[in-house]
Short mmCIF file of C-alpha atoms in Angstrom, two decimals:
data_model
loop_
_atom_site.label_atom_id
_atom_site.label_comp_id
_atom_site.label_asym_id
_atom_site.label_seq_id
_atom_site.Cartn_x
_atom_site.Cartn_y
_atom_site.Cartn_z
CA MET A 1 17.97 19.44 -54.96
CA ILE A 2 16.58 16.03 -56.08
CA SER A 3 17.19 17.22 -59.63
CA GLU A 4 21.02 16.91 -58.91
CA ALA A 5 20.75 13.07 -58.39
CA LEU A 6 22.71 11.79 -61.58
CA LEU A 7 24.74 8.64 -60.03
CA HIS A 8 21.82 6.05 -60.89
CA CYS A 9 22.33 7.13 -64.69
CA THR A 10 24.13 4.53 -66.95
CA GLY A 11 27.84 5.44 -67.13
CA ILE A 12 28.00 7.90 -64.18
CA GLY A 13 30.12 7.36 -61.25
CA PRO A 14 31.79 9.41 -58.36
CA VAL A 15 34.76 10.15 -61.13
CA ARG A 16 32.41 11.18 -64.03
CA LEU A 17 30.14 13.01 -61.83
CA ALA A 18 32.91 15.26 -60.25
CA GLN A 19 33.72 16.00 -64.16
CA LEU A 20 30.33 16.87 -64.81
CA HIS A 21 30.27 19.37 -61.99
CA GLU A 22 33.50 21.00 -63.02
CA ALA A 23 32.11 21.58 -66.43
CA GLY A 24 28.93 23.17 -64.79
CA VAL A 25 26.69 20.54 -65.30
CA ARG A 26 24.84 19.53 -62.07
CA SER A 27 21.26 19.03 -62.62
CA TRP A 28 18.94 16.98 -65.12
CA SER A 29 18.23 20.42 -66.71
CA ASP A 30 21.81 21.05 -67.26
CA VAL A 31 22.24 17.89 -69.16
CA VAL A 32 19.35 18.32 -71.47
CA GLY A 33 20.43 22.10 -72.07
CA CYS A 34 23.78 21.06 -72.97
CA GLY A 35 23.54 17.92 -74.53
CA GLU A 36 25.93 18.42 -77.57
CA GLN A 37 28.97 19.27 -75.20
CA LEU A 38 28.80 15.78 -73.15
CA PRO A 39 31.02 12.90 -74.00
CA VAL A 40 29.65 11.08 -76.80
CA ARG A 41 30.46 7.59 -74.87
CA TYR A 42 27.54 8.31 -72.34
CA ALA A 43 25.66 11.29 -73.51
CA ALA A 44 22.58 9.67 -75.14
CA PRO A 45 21.66 7.38 -72.17
CA LEU A 46 22.36 10.37 -69.58
CA ILE A 47 20.16 12.75 -71.63
CA GLU A 48 17.45 10.23 -71.96
CA GLU A 49 17.26 9.21 -68.43
CA SER A 50 17.47 13.08 -67.50
CA ARG A 51 14.49 13.53 -69.51
CA ARG A 52 12.81 10.60 -67.90
CA CYS A 53 13.45 12.13 -64.37
CA LEU A 54 12.37 15.53 -65.30
CA ASN A 55 9.12 14.08 -66.53
CA ALA A 56 8.64 12.02 -63.30
CA LEU A 57 9.17 15.07 -61.12
CA GLU A 58 6.65 17.11 -63.02
CA THR A 59 3.99 14.16 -62.71
CA ARG A 60 5.05 13.48 -59.01
CA ASP A 61 5.87 9.77 -59.88
CA ILE A 62 7.72 9.20 -56.62
CA ARG A 63 8.11 5.33 -57.33
CA TYR A 64 10.36 6.12 -60.28
CA PHE A 65 12.69 7.77 -57.90
CA VAL A 66 12.30 5.25 -55.19
CA ASP A 67 13.29 2.54 -57.85
CA ARG A 68 15.97 4.06 -59.55
CA PHE A 69 17.96 6.15 -57.26
CA SER A 70 21.57 5.40 -56.14
CA PRO A 71 21.58 4.88 -52.46
CA PHE A 72 23.76 8.01 -52.36
CA ASP A 73 20.96 10.00 -53.78
CA LYS A 74 18.08 8.52 -51.75
CA TRP A 75 18.06 11.31 -49.12
CA ARG A 76 17.03 13.70 -52.09
CA ILE A 77 13.91 11.93 -52.27
CA VAL A 78 13.34 12.87 -48.43
CA ALA A 79 14.15 16.37 -49.22
CA GLU A 80 11.77 16.68 -52.13
CA PHE A 81 8.53 14.85 -50.80
CA LEU A 82 9.16 15.09 -47.05
CA ASP A 83 5.41 16.56 -46.81
CA GLU A 84 3.98 13.80 -48.63
CA MET A 85 5.64 10.95 -46.51
CA SER A 86 4.21 8.82 -43.97
CA PHE A 87 6.21 6.66 -41.42
CA PHE A 88 5.39 3.30 -40.06
CA ASP A 89 6.64 0.84 -37.69
CA ILE A 90 5.29 -2.66 -36.27
CA GLU A 91 5.94 -4.75 -33.03
CA THR A 92 5.61 -8.47 -33.20
CA MET A 93 4.90 -11.46 -30.87
CA GLY A 94 8.54 -12.66 -30.87
CA LEU A 95 11.90 -11.66 -32.42
CA GLU A 96 11.81 -14.33 -35.23
CA HIS A 97 11.40 -13.07 -38.87
CA ASN A 98 8.03 -14.93 -39.13
CA SER A 99 6.30 -13.81 -36.07
CA PRO A 100 3.01 -12.34 -35.93
CA ILE A 101 2.41 -8.58 -36.11
CA THR A 102 0.82 -7.31 -32.74
CA VAL A 103 0.79 -3.35 -33.12
CA ILE A 104 1.28 -1.06 -36.23
CA ALA A 105 1.86 2.52 -35.96
CA CYS A 106 1.95 5.15 -38.76
CA TRP A 107 2.58 8.95 -38.66
CA HIS A 108 0.23 10.17 -41.42
CA ARG A 109 -0.69 13.58 -42.29
CA GLY A 110 0.63 14.83 -39.16
CA GLU A 111 -1.34 12.37 -36.98
CA VAL A 112 -0.09 9.04 -35.36
CA LYS A 113 -2.45 6.02 -36.26
CA THR A 114 -2.23 2.83 -34.38
CA PHE A 115 -3.41 -0.57 -35.26
CA VAL A 116 -3.73 -3.52 -32.85
CA GLU A 117 -4.24 -7.22 -33.54
CA HIS A 118 -7.52 -8.35 -32.70
CA GLU A 119 -8.93 -4.91 -32.88
CA ASN A 120 -8.52 -2.72 -35.98
CA LEU A 121 -5.08 -4.23 -37.41
CA ASP A 122 -6.64 -4.77 -40.96
CA ASP A 123 -7.74 -0.99 -41.11
CA PHE A 124 -3.90 -0.40 -41.96
CA LEU A 125 -4.42 -1.54 -45.41
CA HIS A 126 -7.32 1.04 -45.86
CA LEU A 127 -4.78 3.37 -44.77
CA LEU A 128 -1.92 2.48 -47.05
CA ASP A 129 -4.44 3.38 -49.96
CA ASP A 130 -4.03 7.10 -49.07
CA VAL A 131 -0.47 6.93 -48.38
CA THR A 132 1.66 8.62 -51.23
CA LEU A 133 5.22 7.35 -49.83
CA LEU A 134 5.96 5.06 -46.96
CA ALA A 135 8.96 5.19 -44.90
CA SER A 136 10.32 2.85 -42.27
CA PHE A 137 13.89 2.17 -40.59
CA ASN A 138 15.17 -1.20 -41.82
CA GLY A 139 11.72 -1.86 -42.95
CA SER A 140 12.98 -3.45 -46.30
CA SER A 141 14.61 -6.42 -44.26
CA PHE A 142 11.63 -6.80 -41.56
CA ASP A 143 8.57 -4.48 -41.54
CA VAL A 144 7.79 -4.78 -44.98
CA PRO A 145 8.06 -8.66 -45.54
CA ARG A 146 5.89 -9.09 -42.07
CA VAL A 147 2.99 -6.83 -43.47
CA LEU A 148 3.07 -8.63 -46.89
CA ASP A 149 2.82 -12.04 -44.99
CA THR A 150 0.42 -10.74 -42.42
CA PHE A 151 -1.99 -9.37 -45.17
CA HIS A 152 -1.37 -12.05 -48.00
CA ILE A 153 -0.49 -9.19 -50.25
CA PRO A 154 2.14 -9.34 -53.11
CA ASP A 155 3.29 -5.92 -52.48
CA LEU A 156 2.71 -2.44 -51.11
CA PRO A 157 0.19 -0.38 -52.69
CA CYS A 158 2.57 2.66 -52.39
CA PRO A 159 6.32 3.12 -52.87
CA HIS A 160 8.21 2.38 -49.80
CA LEU A 161 11.74 4.07 -48.80
CA ASP A 162 13.84 2.30 -45.96
CA LEU A 163 15.60 5.36 -44.33
CA ARG A 164 18.23 2.94 -43.13
CA TRP A 165 20.44 3.50 -46.05
CA PRO A 166 19.82 7.32 -46.83
CA CYS A 167 20.88 7.70 -43.07
CA TYR A 168 23.95 5.34 -43.74
CA HIS A 169 25.10 7.49 -46.62
CA LYS A 170 24.82 10.74 -44.88
CA GLY A 171 26.88 9.30 -41.91
CA TYR A 172 24.30 8.42 -39.60
CA LYS A 173 25.00 4.64 -38.68
CA GLY A 174 23.76 2.20 -36.19
CA SER A 175 19.91 1.76 -35.00
CA LEU A 176 17.01 4.04 -35.11
CA LYS A 177 17.64 4.60 -31.35
CA SER A 178 21.29 5.13 -31.48
CA ILE A 179 20.98 7.78 -34.26
CA THR A 180 18.13 9.79 -33.08
CA ALA A 181 19.88 9.66 -29.66
CA ARG A 182 23.11 11.04 -31.19
CA LEU A 183 20.92 14.02 -32.74
CA GLY A 184 19.39 14.90 -29.61
CA PHE A 185 16.01 13.42 -30.19
CA THR A 186 14.63 11.47 -27.13
CA ARG A 187 11.67 9.55 -26.15
CA PRO A 188 9.37 10.31 -23.26
CA VAL A 189 10.68 9.33 -19.97
CA ASP A 190 8.34 6.25 -19.74
CA LEU A 191 9.51 5.09 -22.99
CA GLN A 192 13.16 5.73 -22.88
CA ASP A 193 14.22 2.15 -21.72
CA ALA A 194 11.89 0.37 -23.84
CA ASP A 195 12.91 -1.98 -26.84
CA GLY A 196 11.87 -4.95 -29.21
CA GLU A 197 12.15 -7.50 -26.29
CA LEU A 198 9.81 -5.24 -23.97
CA ALA A 199 7.40 -4.97 -26.55
CA ILE A 200 6.84 -8.86 -26.49
CA HIS A 201 6.79 -8.85 -22.88
CA LEU A 202 4.16 -6.08 -22.97
CA TRP A 203 1.85 -8.08 -25.35
CA ASN A 204 2.07 -11.14 -23.38
CA ARG A 205 0.99 -9.15 -20.19
CA TRP A 206 -1.88 -7.63 -22.13
CA THR A 207 -3.20 -10.92 -23.91
CA LEU A 208 -2.45 -13.36 -21.01
CA ASP A 209 -2.95 -11.08 -17.89
CA GLN A 210 -5.44 -8.44 -19.17
CA ASP A 211 -2.89 -5.66 -18.15
CA HIS A 212 -4.31 -2.46 -19.86
CA ARG A 213 -1.18 -0.44 -18.87
CA ALA A 214 0.83 -2.98 -20.62
CA ARG A 215 -1.31 -2.45 -23.80
CA GLU A 216 -1.04 1.38 -23.39
CA LEU A 217 2.70 1.27 -23.09
CA LEU A 218 3.24 -0.97 -26.14
CA VAL A 219 1.18 1.21 -28.32
CA ARG A 220 2.85 4.09 -27.13
CA TYR A 221 6.35 2.43 -27.84
CA CYS A 222 5.74 1.83 -31.27
CA ALA A 223 4.04 4.96 -31.90
CA SER A 224 7.22 6.80 -30.47
CA ASP A 225 9.28 5.17 -33.25
CA VAL A 226 7.28 6.80 -35.84
CA VAL A 227 7.60 10.17 -34.38
CA LEU A 228 11.45 9.55 -34.17
CA LEU A 229 11.47 8.38 -37.99
CA ALA A 230 9.56 11.77 -38.88
CA MET A 231 12.03 13.79 -36.91
CA LEU A 232 14.92 11.86 -38.51
CA ALA A 233 13.39 12.63 -41.97
CA HIS A 234 13.58 16.43 -41.24
CA ARG A 235 17.09 16.19 -40.34
CA LEU A 236 17.95 14.28 -43.56
CA ALA A 237 16.02 16.76 -45.40
CA GLU A 238 17.63 19.64 -43.75
CA ARG A 239 14.63 21.06 -42.22
CA SER A 240 13.91 22.40 -38.64
CA ILE A 241 11.81 20.79 -36.02
CA GLU A 242 9.47 23.40 -34.32
CA SER A 243 7.96 22.42 -31.25
CA PRO A 244 9.16 18.83 -30.63
CA ALA A 245 6.73 18.80 -27.43
CA ALA A 246 3.93 19.00 -29.98
CA TRP A 247 5.26 16.02 -31.76
CA TRP A 248 5.24 13.87 -28.80
CA GLY A 249 2.00 15.07 -27.90
CA GLN A 250 0.72 12.97 -30.78
CA LEU A 251 1.51 9.69 -28.84
CA PRO A 252 -1.52 7.75 -27.23
CA SER A 253 -2.16 8.73 -23.89
CA THR A 254 -1.60 6.39 -20.92
CA SER A 255 -4.04 7.91 -18.70
CA LEU A 256 -7.06 5.85 -18.90
CA ALA A 257 -9.87 6.50 -16.74
CA GLU A 258 -11.55 3.11 -16.97
CA PRO A 259 -10.14 0.08 -18.98
CA PRO A 260 -11.54 -0.04 -22.62
CA CYS A 261 -12.77 -3.61 -22.31
CA LYS A 262 -12.34 -6.50 -19.85
CA GLY A 263 -9.59 -8.16 -21.99
CA PRO A 264 -8.17 -8.48 -25.61
CA PRO A 265 -11.31 -8.41 -27.73
CA ALA A 266 -12.15 -11.24 -29.96
CA PRO A 267 -12.44 -10.08 -33.74
CA SER A 268 -16.23 -9.01 -34.38
CA PRO A 269 -18.20 -10.26 -37.37
CA LEU A 270 -19.64 -6.85 -37.75
CA THR A 271 -16.23 -4.73 -37.35
CA ARG A 272 -15.79 -2.38 -40.11
CA ASN A 273 -12.04 -2.87 -41.82
CA ALA A 274 -10.54 -2.79 -45.08
CA PHE A 275 -11.95 -5.93 -46.33
CA GLY A 276 -15.55 -4.43 -45.58
CA GLU A 277 -17.86 -5.90 -42.95
CA GLY A 278 -16.57 -9.14 -41.80
CA SER A 279 -14.17 -10.96 -39.43
CA PRO A 280 -10.83 -9.44 -40.14
CA SER A 281 -9.09 -12.64 -39.10
CA LYS A 282 -11.30 -14.94 -41.25
CA LEU A 283 -10.93 -12.70 -44.20
CA ARG A 284 -7.21 -12.20 -43.86
CA ALA A 285 -7.10 -15.98 -43.82
CA ARG A 286 -8.85 -16.24 -47.16
CA ARG A 287 -6.82 -14.02 -48.94
CA ILE A 288 -4.41 -15.71 -51.44
CA ARG A 289 -0.93 -14.33 -51.67
CA THR A 290 0.08 -14.11 -55.48
CA ALA A 291 3.75 -14.13 -56.55
#
């Protein structure tokens, strides 16, 4: 399926793609195999790019496809590499583009991982080193820039795919919440009315009032978005979703027997994190972001 992505090749648009299909040329292997039969005016660059794509597929060079594919074909990346994808989402202290991150959730290797400011937020960088392909919804405009600014890094260590645009070109338009609702994917009852504004309110209740239930609900809400992302990716890849309840079972629990601490913990100088043994906040502040 991924080998039928040709729209990113020089000289190939919808009309010429249709002409190639009529001639029985649908994949990179087809292009390479019948090179002499292709029109001279665009044969050379098409053959060269098809060979590069075949090599990238053989070496599992996902970044090559993420960087080059036409928006119309990026859903093919999801279909090919779904089992290697991780999905992430963030919550912030406000709705402004520069609001600090409060929570990060990531569906990674079939499990939901959560990271909270003042606790273990910097550990997300360590997780990124183990990610093959990171996916988000509208993350190119919001989540990724906030991560780069927060951790003072020039770029992610792994390729990133914004699922908003593959969804758009497959006919799924709107927000993550509206798209997944139309597809029949619904959050647990306690999260069905949650949104970004509530997430800000919950963070304030946690940090100002030491409301542990607010913290739990905030983390669950962020985690629910990555479960929805994983489900959405399965739909894009035309794969079935077995036992949705088991997926939702990955969410953090809301039934704490005892509060984990008396309030939002201050960063410990002995905390183990992505920067080694040291205060996450201090080490993060020392990092110099390079262009």
